[in-house]
mmCIF file of C-alpha atoms in Angstrom:
data_model
loop_
_atom_site.group_PDB
_atom_site.id
_atom_site.type_symbol
_atom_site.label_atom_id
_atom_site.label_comp_id
_atom_site.label_asym_id
_atom_site.label_seq_id
_atom_site.Cartn_x
_atom_site.Cartn_y
_atom_site.Cartn_z
ATOM 1 C CA UNK A 143 -3.436 -10.153 62.315
ATOM 2 C CA UNK A 144 -0.628 -13.069 62.398
ATOM 3 C CA UNK A 145 -1.676 -14.300 58.734
ATOM 4 C CA UNK A 146 -1.681 -10.810 57.328
ATOM 5 C CA UNK A 147 2.084 -10.327 58.940
ATOM 6 C CA UNK A 148 2.953 -13.535 57.673
ATOM 7 C CA UNK A 149 1.908 -12.813 54.291
ATOM 8 C CA UNK A 150 3.736 -9.257 54.158
ATOM 9 C CA UNK A 151 6.740 -11.039 55.493
ATOM 10 C CA UNK A 152 6.484 -13.687 52.408
ATOM 11 C CA UNK A 153 5.956 -10.653 49.998
ATOM 12 C CA UNK A 154 9.118 -8.891 51.418
ATOM 13 C CA UNK A 155 11.060 -12.247 51.232
ATOM 14 C CA UNK A 156 10.234 -12.793 47.505
ATOM 15 C CA UNK A 157 11.208 -8.737 46.759
ATOM 16 C CA UNK A 158 14.437 -9.435 48.495
ATOM 17 C CA UNK A 159 14.737 -12.950 46.495
ATOM 18 C CA UNK A 160 14.182 -10.922 43.215
ATOM 19 C CA UNK A 161 16.646 -8.271 43.952
ATOM 20 C CA UNK A 162 19.140 -10.720 44.588
ATOM 21 C CA UNK A 163 18.662 -12.909 41.628
ATOM 22 C CA UNK A 164 18.601 -9.603 39.421
ATOM 23 C CA UNK A 165 21.965 -8.610 41.234
ATOM 24 C CA UNK A 166 23.358 -12.004 40.435
ATOM 25 C CA UNK A 167 22.300 -11.858 36.705
ATOM 26 C CA UNK A 168 23.225 -8.070 36.175
ATOM 27 C CA UNK A 169 26.639 -7.771 34.705
ATOM 28 C CA UNK A 170 27.025 -11.497 34.354
ATOM 29 C CA UNK A 171 28.282 -13.155 31.073
ATOM 30 C CA UNK A 172 24.819 -14.570 30.825
ATOM 31 C CA UNK A 173 23.456 -11.030 30.668
ATOM 32 C CA UNK A 174 26.189 -10.202 28.377
ATOM 33 C CA UNK A 175 25.416 -12.951 26.013
ATOM 34 C CA UNK A 176 21.951 -12.248 26.215
ATOM 35 C CA UNK A 177 22.466 -8.470 25.183
ATOM 36 C CA UNK A 178 24.596 -9.506 22.431
ATOM 37 C CA UNK A 179 21.873 -11.807 21.025
ATOM 38 C CA UNK A 180 19.175 -9.287 21.380
ATOM 39 C CA UNK A 181 21.104 -6.332 19.866
ATOM 40 C CA UNK A 182 21.794 -8.732 16.956
ATOM 41 C CA UNK A 183 18.253 -9.581 16.347
ATOM 42 C CA UNK A 184 16.987 -5.770 17.054
ATOM 43 C CA UNK A 185 19.104 -4.687 14.237
ATOM 44 C CA UNK A 186 17.597 -7.243 12.027
ATOM 45 C CA UNK A 187 14.215 -6.394 13.245
ATOM 46 C CA UNK A 188 14.649 -2.463 12.281
ATOM 47 C CA UNK A 189 16.027 -3.508 8.883
ATOM 48 C CA UNK A 190 12.867 -5.655 8.176
ATOM 49 C CA UNK A 191 10.515 -3.297 9.565
ATOM 50 C CA UNK A 192 11.885 -0.622 7.263
ATOM 51 C CA UNK A 193 11.840 -3.060 4.241
ATOM 52 C CA UNK A 194 8.495 -4.219 4.725
ATOM 53 C CA UNK A 195 7.471 -0.270 4.972
ATOM 54 C CA UNK A 196 9.049 0.178 1.758
ATOM 55 C CA UNK A 197 7.838 -3.154 0.051
ATOM 56 C CA UNK A 198 4.096 -1.884 0.923
ATOM 57 C CA UNK A 199 4.663 1.597 -0.560
ATOM 58 C CA UNK A 200 6.209 -0.083 -3.538
ATOM 59 C CA UNK A 201 2.997 -2.565 -4.039
ATOM 60 C CA UNK A 202 1.094 0.797 -3.874
ATOM 61 C CA UNK A 203 3.086 2.222 -6.673
ATOM 62 C CA UNK A 204 2.876 -0.600 -8.706
ATOM 63 C CA UNK A 205 -1.078 -0.526 -8.317
ATOM 64 C CA UNK A 206 -1.339 3.085 -9.102
ATOM 65 C CA UNK A 207 1.215 3.252 -11.985
ATOM 66 C CA UNK A 208 -1.269 1.803 -14.309
ATOM 67 C CA UNK A 209 -3.756 4.782 -13.738
ATOM 68 C CA UNK A 210 -3.741 7.596 -16.100
ATOM 69 C CA UNK A 211 -4.166 10.144 -13.214
ATOM 70 C CA UNK A 212 -0.741 8.982 -11.939
ATOM 71 C CA UNK A 213 1.003 10.253 -15.092
ATOM 72 C CA UNK A 214 -1.129 13.294 -15.516
ATOM 73 C CA UNK A 215 -1.220 14.746 -11.914
ATOM 74 C CA UNK A 216 2.400 15.384 -11.158
ATOM 75 C CA UNK A 217 1.521 16.076 -7.553
ATOM 76 C CA UNK A 218 0.343 12.749 -6.841
ATOM 77 C CA UNK A 219 3.477 10.886 -8.749
ATOM 78 C CA UNK A 220 5.816 13.448 -6.947
ATOM 79 C CA UNK A 221 4.379 12.810 -3.450
ATOM 80 C CA UNK A 222 4.647 8.907 -3.826
ATOM 81 C CA UNK A 223 8.130 8.910 -5.113
ATOM 82 C CA UNK A 224 9.058 11.398 -2.375
ATOM 83 C CA UNK A 225 7.734 8.973 -0.036
ATOM 84 C CA UNK A 226 9.674 6.144 -1.799
ATOM 85 C CA UNK A 227 12.678 7.917 -1.511
ATOM 86 C CA UNK A 228 12.341 8.769 2.282
ATOM 87 C CA UNK A 229 11.847 5.083 2.875
ATOM 88 C CA UNK A 230 14.334 3.632 0.687
ATOM 89 C CA UNK A 231 17.042 6.011 2.183
ATOM 90 C CA UNK A 232 15.811 4.738 5.777
ATOM 91 C CA UNK A 233 16.231 1.124 4.643
ATOM 92 C CA UNK A 234 19.591 1.842 3.129
ATOM 93 C CA UNK A 235 20.818 3.446 6.408
ATOM 94 C CA UNK A 236 19.464 0.618 8.589
ATOM 95 C CA UNK A 237 21.262 -1.865 6.413
ATOM 96 C CA UNK A 238 24.448 -0.504 6.607
ATOM 97 C CA UNK A 239 24.153 0.102 10.277
ATOM 98 C CA UNK A 240 24.055 -3.589 10.598
ATOM 99 C CA UNK A 241 27.111 -3.976 8.247
ATOM 100 C CA UNK A 242 28.994 -1.386 10.652
ATOM 101 C CA UNK A 243 27.781 -2.964 13.907
ATOM 102 C CA UNK A 244 28.890 -6.579 12.535
ATOM 103 C CA UNK A 245 32.583 -4.847 12.090
ATOM 104 C CA UNK A 246 32.470 -3.352 15.409
ATOM 105 C CA UNK A 247 31.097 -6.125 17.537
ATOM 106 C CA UNK A 248 30.229 -9.161 15.959
ATOM 107 C CA UNK A 249 33.464 -9.697 14.165
ATOM 108 C CA UNK A 250 35.267 -9.487 17.698
ATOM 109 C CA UNK A 251 33.467 -12.367 18.923
ATOM 110 C CA UNK A 252 34.645 -14.831 16.062
ATOM 111 C CA UNK A 253 38.164 -13.894 16.959
ATOM 112 C CA UNK A 254 37.683 -16.433 19.863
ATOM 113 C CA UNK A 255 37.567 -19.190 17.648
ATOM 114 C CA UNK A 256 40.009 -19.386 14.637
ATOM 115 C CA UNK A 257 37.597 -22.295 12.927
ATOM 116 C CA UNK A 258 34.585 -20.341 13.045
ATOM 117 C CA UNK A 259 36.405 -16.806 12.286
ATOM 118 C CA UNK A 260 37.917 -18.110 9.118
ATOM 119 C CA UNK A 261 34.459 -19.900 7.861
ATOM 120 C CA UNK A 262 32.880 -16.408 8.608
ATOM 121 C CA UNK A 263 35.473 -14.338 6.788
ATOM 122 C CA UNK A 264 35.088 -16.703 3.773
ATOM 123 C CA UNK A 265 31.417 -16.326 3.788
ATOM 124 C CA UNK A 266 31.533 -12.815 4.329
ATOM 125 C CA UNK A 267 34.183 -12.158 1.504
ATOM 126 C CA UNK A 268 31.905 -14.260 -0.853
ATOM 127 C CA UNK A 269 28.837 -11.905 -0.020
ATOM 128 C CA UNK A 270 30.971 -8.777 -0.369
ATOM 129 C CA UNK A 271 31.596 -9.741 -4.209
ATOM 130 C CA UNK A 272 27.791 -9.974 -4.783
ATOM 131 C CA UNK A 273 27.429 -7.120 -7.615
ATOM 132 C CA UNK A 274 24.214 -5.995 -6.195
ATOM 133 C CA UNK A 275 26.089 -5.519 -2.462
ATOM 134 C CA UNK A 276 28.671 -3.508 -4.497
ATOM 135 C CA UNK A 277 25.827 -1.677 -6.130
ATOM 136 C CA UNK A 278 23.815 -1.014 -3.169
ATOM 137 C CA UNK A 279 26.501 0.032 -0.913
ATOM 138 C CA UNK A 280 27.318 2.795 -3.327
ATOM 139 C CA UNK A 281 23.673 3.952 -3.687
ATOM 140 C CA UNK A 282 23.610 4.365 0.194
ATOM 141 C CA UNK A 283 26.937 6.534 -0.389
ATOM 142 C CA UNK A 284 25.304 8.422 -2.993
ATOM 143 C CA UNK A 285 22.514 9.176 -0.879
ATOM 144 C CA UNK A 286 24.306 9.834 2.224
ATOM 145 C CA UNK A 287 27.054 11.954 0.749
ATOM 146 C CA UNK A 288 26.111 13.311 -2.611
ATOM 147 C CA UNK A 289 22.252 13.869 -2.955
ATOM 148 C CA UNK A 290 18.857 12.212 -2.403
ATOM 149 C CA UNK A 291 17.719 9.218 -4.611
ATOM 150 C CA UNK A 292 15.678 10.885 -7.517
ATOM 151 C CA UNK A 293 13.167 8.305 -7.628
ATOM 152 C CA UNK A 294 11.250 7.707 -11.028
ATOM 153 C CA UNK A 295 8.464 5.275 -12.270
ATOM 154 C CA UNK A 296 8.295 3.055 -15.172
ATOM 155 C CA UNK A 297 5.728 0.937 -16.721
ATOM 156 C CA UNK A 298 6.937 -1.436 -19.741
ATOM 157 C CA UNK A 299 4.369 -3.073 -21.730
ATOM 158 C CA UNK A 300 6.764 -4.549 -24.156
ATOM 159 C CA UNK A 301 8.106 -8.069 -23.328
ATOM 160 C CA UNK A 302 6.700 -11.513 -23.456
ATOM 161 C CA UNK A 303 4.802 -11.493 -20.259
ATOM 162 C CA UNK A 304 1.021 -10.764 -20.196
ATOM 163 C CA UNK A 305 1.366 -7.987 -17.662
ATOM 164 C CA UNK A 306 3.454 -4.904 -17.752
ATOM 165 C CA UNK A 307 6.835 -4.872 -15.614
ATOM 166 C CA UNK A 308 6.452 -2.088 -13.332
ATOM 167 C CA UNK A 309 9.226 -0.766 -11.369
ATOM 168 C CA UNK A 310 10.740 2.344 -9.464
ATOM 169 C CA UNK A 311 13.773 3.512 -11.503
ATOM 170 C CA UNK A 312 16.974 5.703 -10.868
ATOM 171 C CA UNK A 313 18.839 7.190 -13.842
ATOM 172 C CA UNK A 314 22.200 6.083 -14.646
ATOM 173 C CA UNK A 315 23.381 9.706 -15.550
ATOM 174 C CA UNK A 316 22.382 10.843 -12.190
ATOM 175 C CA UNK A 317 24.529 8.497 -10.358
ATOM 176 C CA UNK A 318 27.694 8.779 -12.598
ATOM 177 C CA UNK A 319 27.639 12.338 -11.513
ATOM 178 C CA UNK A 320 29.235 11.281 -8.050
ATOM 179 C CA UNK A 321 32.555 11.086 -8.550
ATOM 180 C CA UNK A 322 33.233 9.083 -5.296
ATOM 181 C CA UNK A 323 31.721 5.975 -6.878
ATOM 182 C CA UNK A 324 33.976 2.895 -6.782
ATOM 183 C CA UNK A 325 35.158 1.541 -10.158
ATOM 184 C CA UNK A 326 33.582 -1.833 -9.355
ATOM 185 C CA UNK A 327 30.014 -0.141 -9.121
ATOM 186 C CA UNK A 328 30.888 1.954 -12.371
ATOM 187 C CA UNK A 329 31.700 -1.006 -14.254
ATOM 188 C CA UNK A 330 28.303 -2.450 -12.857
ATOM 189 C CA UNK A 331 26.466 0.764 -13.703
ATOM 190 C CA UNK A 332 27.862 0.661 -17.196
ATOM 191 C CA UNK A 333 26.392 -2.821 -17.982
ATOM 192 C CA UNK A 334 22.801 -1.355 -16.976
ATOM 193 C CA UNK A 335 20.350 0.378 -18.928
ATOM 194 C CA UNK A 336 20.117 4.311 -18.899
ATOM 195 C CA UNK A 337 16.880 3.613 -16.702
ATOM 196 C CA UNK A 338 17.986 1.397 -13.740
ATOM 197 C CA UNK A 339 15.254 -0.781 -12.398
ATOM 198 C CA UNK A 340 15.521 -1.127 -8.581
ATOM 199 C CA UNK A 341 12.721 -3.293 -7.502
ATOM 200 C CA UNK A 342 14.692 -6.473 -8.318
ATOM 201 C CA UNK A 343 17.721 -5.387 -7.129
ATOM 202 C CA UNK A 344 16.377 -4.402 -4.109
ATOM 203 C CA UNK A 345 14.591 -7.765 -3.213
ATOM 204 C CA UNK A 346 17.476 -9.783 -4.450
ATOM 205 C CA UNK A 347 19.939 -7.928 -2.446
ATOM 206 C CA UNK A 348 17.549 -7.931 0.638
ATOM 207 C CA UNK A 349 16.969 -11.790 0.582
ATOM 208 C CA UNK A 350 21.084 -12.497 0.154
ATOM 209 C CA UNK A 351 21.678 -9.834 3.123
ATOM 210 C CA UNK A 352 19.361 -11.412 5.592
ATOM 211 C CA UNK A 353 20.647 -15.050 4.721
ATOM 212 C CA UNK A 354 24.093 -13.937 5.354
ATOM 213 C CA UNK A 355 23.042 -12.371 8.701
ATOM 214 C CA UNK A 356 21.022 -15.187 9.839
ATOM 215 C CA UNK A 357 23.844 -17.427 8.867
ATOM 216 C CA UNK A 358 26.285 -14.926 11.146
ATOM 217 C CA UNK A 359 23.888 -15.496 13.901
ATOM 218 C CA UNK A 360 23.675 -18.996 13.956
ATOM 219 C CA UNK A 361 27.609 -19.208 13.998
ATOM 220 C CA UNK A 362 27.757 -16.916 17.202
ATOM 221 C CA UNK A 363 26.097 -20.139 18.858
ATOM 222 C CA UNK A 364 29.138 -22.324 17.583
ATOM 223 C CA UNK A 365 32.018 -19.883 18.876
ATOM 224 C CA UNK A 366 32.267 -21.191 22.116
ATOM 225 C CA UNK A 367 29.937 -24.060 22.823
ATOM 226 C CA UNK A 368 30.711 -24.339 26.467
ATOM 227 C CA UNK A 369 29.778 -20.718 27.035
ATOM 228 C CA UNK A 370 26.635 -21.268 24.462
ATOM 229 C CA UNK A 371 25.416 -24.335 26.691
ATOM 230 C CA UNK A 372 26.064 -22.636 29.892
ATOM 231 C CA UNK A 373 24.239 -19.264 28.755
ATOM 232 C CA UNK A 374 21.050 -21.561 27.866
ATOM 233 C CA UNK A 375 21.158 -23.282 31.316
ATOM 234 C CA UNK A 376 21.879 -19.979 33.259
ATOM 235 C CA UNK A 377 18.787 -18.281 31.538
ATOM 236 C CA UNK A 378 16.661 -21.476 32.308
ATOM 237 C CA UNK A 379 17.565 -21.434 35.777
ATOM 238 C CA UNK A 380 17.081 -17.840 36.364
ATOM 239 C CA UNK A 381 13.622 -17.954 34.989
ATOM 240 C CA UNK A 382 12.773 -20.932 37.086
ATOM 241 C CA UNK A 383 13.802 -19.154 40.188
ATOM 242 C CA UNK A 384 11.829 -16.092 39.404
ATOM 243 C CA UNK A 385 8.852 -18.001 38.428
ATOM 244 C CA UNK A 386 9.106 -19.739 41.750
ATOM 245 C CA UNK A 387 8.381 -16.252 43.479
ATOM 246 C CA UNK A 388 5.577 -15.580 40.805
ATOM 247 C CA UNK A 389 7.647 -12.670 39.558
ATOM 248 C CA UNK A 390 8.129 -13.378 35.947
ATOM 249 C CA UNK A 391 6.439 -10.137 34.887
ATOM 250 C CA UNK A 392 9.700 -8.570 35.942
ATOM 251 C CA UNK A 393 11.673 -10.627 33.439
ATOM 252 C CA UNK A 394 12.459 -9.233 29.972
ATOM 253 C CA UNK A 395 11.794 -12.967 28.232
ATOM 254 C CA UNK A 396 9.472 -15.615 28.761
ATOM 255 C CA UNK A 397 9.309 -19.304 28.206
ATOM 256 C CA UNK A 398 9.014 -18.842 24.463
ATOM 257 C CA UNK A 399 12.154 -17.192 24.543
ATOM 258 C CA UNK A 400 13.734 -20.136 25.928
ATOM 259 C CA UNK A 401 12.242 -22.473 23.506
ATOM 260 C CA UNK A 402 13.825 -20.273 20.901
ATOM 261 C CA UNK A 403 17.219 -20.251 22.353
ATOM 262 C CA UNK A 404 17.008 -24.292 22.242
ATOM 263 C CA UNK A 405 15.818 -24.334 18.604
ATOM 264 C CA UNK A 406 18.399 -21.736 17.353
ATOM 265 C CA UNK A 407 21.066 -23.619 18.959
ATOM 266 C CA UNK A 408 19.821 -26.853 17.752
ATOM 267 C CA UNK A 409 19.702 -25.445 14.280
ATOM 268 C CA UNK A 410 23.143 -23.720 14.723
ATOM 269 C CA UNK A 411 24.550 -27.623 15.230
ATOM 270 C CA UNK A 412 22.779 -28.702 12.525
ATOM 271 C CA UNK A 413 23.383 -26.336 9.696
ATOM 272 C CA UNK A 414 25.921 -23.821 10.922
ATOM 273 C CA UNK A 415 28.933 -26.372 10.525
#
C-alpha cells in the first residue's frame, strides 16, 4: 500500500509541476515569440496548401485538354473550369491575407530595429514593383469586388516546341470592364495578348512571393538577437523540464521543432544579413 501511495503522490507532484511550468510559460515573452513564429508559418502553410490544390487541378486540366471530349462536352469543360475558378480564388485570398497580416503584425516587429526595418522595407518595395504582383493584386480585387474569374482553356500547337502549350486563360476584355483597375495594371494588361495565359504568371509570382516571405521570416530572428537567443534557450529549457516528468505529450512542439529553431537561426545569421 505504501508503494501505491508513493506512486500516486509522485504522479500528483508531476501534475503540479507540469501546471507550474505551463503557468510560467503562458503569457511570457517566450510564448509570445513562439506564437508569432507559428502564426507566420501557418499562414504560409495555408497558402502552400491552396497552391498545391490548385496546381494539382491545373495538371489534371493539362492532361484533359488534349482529349476531344474536353472540347466537345461543355459540361465536362465547365465543371473543371469552375473548380479552377474556386481554387484560384481561395489561393488569391490566402495570398493577400498574408499581405494584410504582414502589414498588421510583422511590420511592427521590424520597427524595433531601424537597420533591419530599412532592409525589410527596401526588399518589400522592390517586390511590390514586380509586374506580376501588381497584376495578381488587381486580379484578386477583381474577383473579390467585381465578379468571379471567368477561366477559359487554351491549347496552342504553334511555336517551336514539340509539345503544345496548354494553359488556363482569362480574357483581357473581361478584366478591362473593371473600372477600379489601377493604371499600372492597365498598362501591364495592355501589353498582354487578348487571351492572358495564367499558368506562367501564377507560378512565377508564387515563387517570388514565397521567396520574399521566407526572407522576411529569417529577418524576424535578427530583429533582436538577444530576444531570439533567449527564446531558443527558454524553449529548450521548457522542453527538458517537461521531459523530466515524462509529460512531453502535453506540449505543442517536440525535439524536431527545437532543431528547426537552431537551423533557422543559423540560416538567418548566415544568409539574412
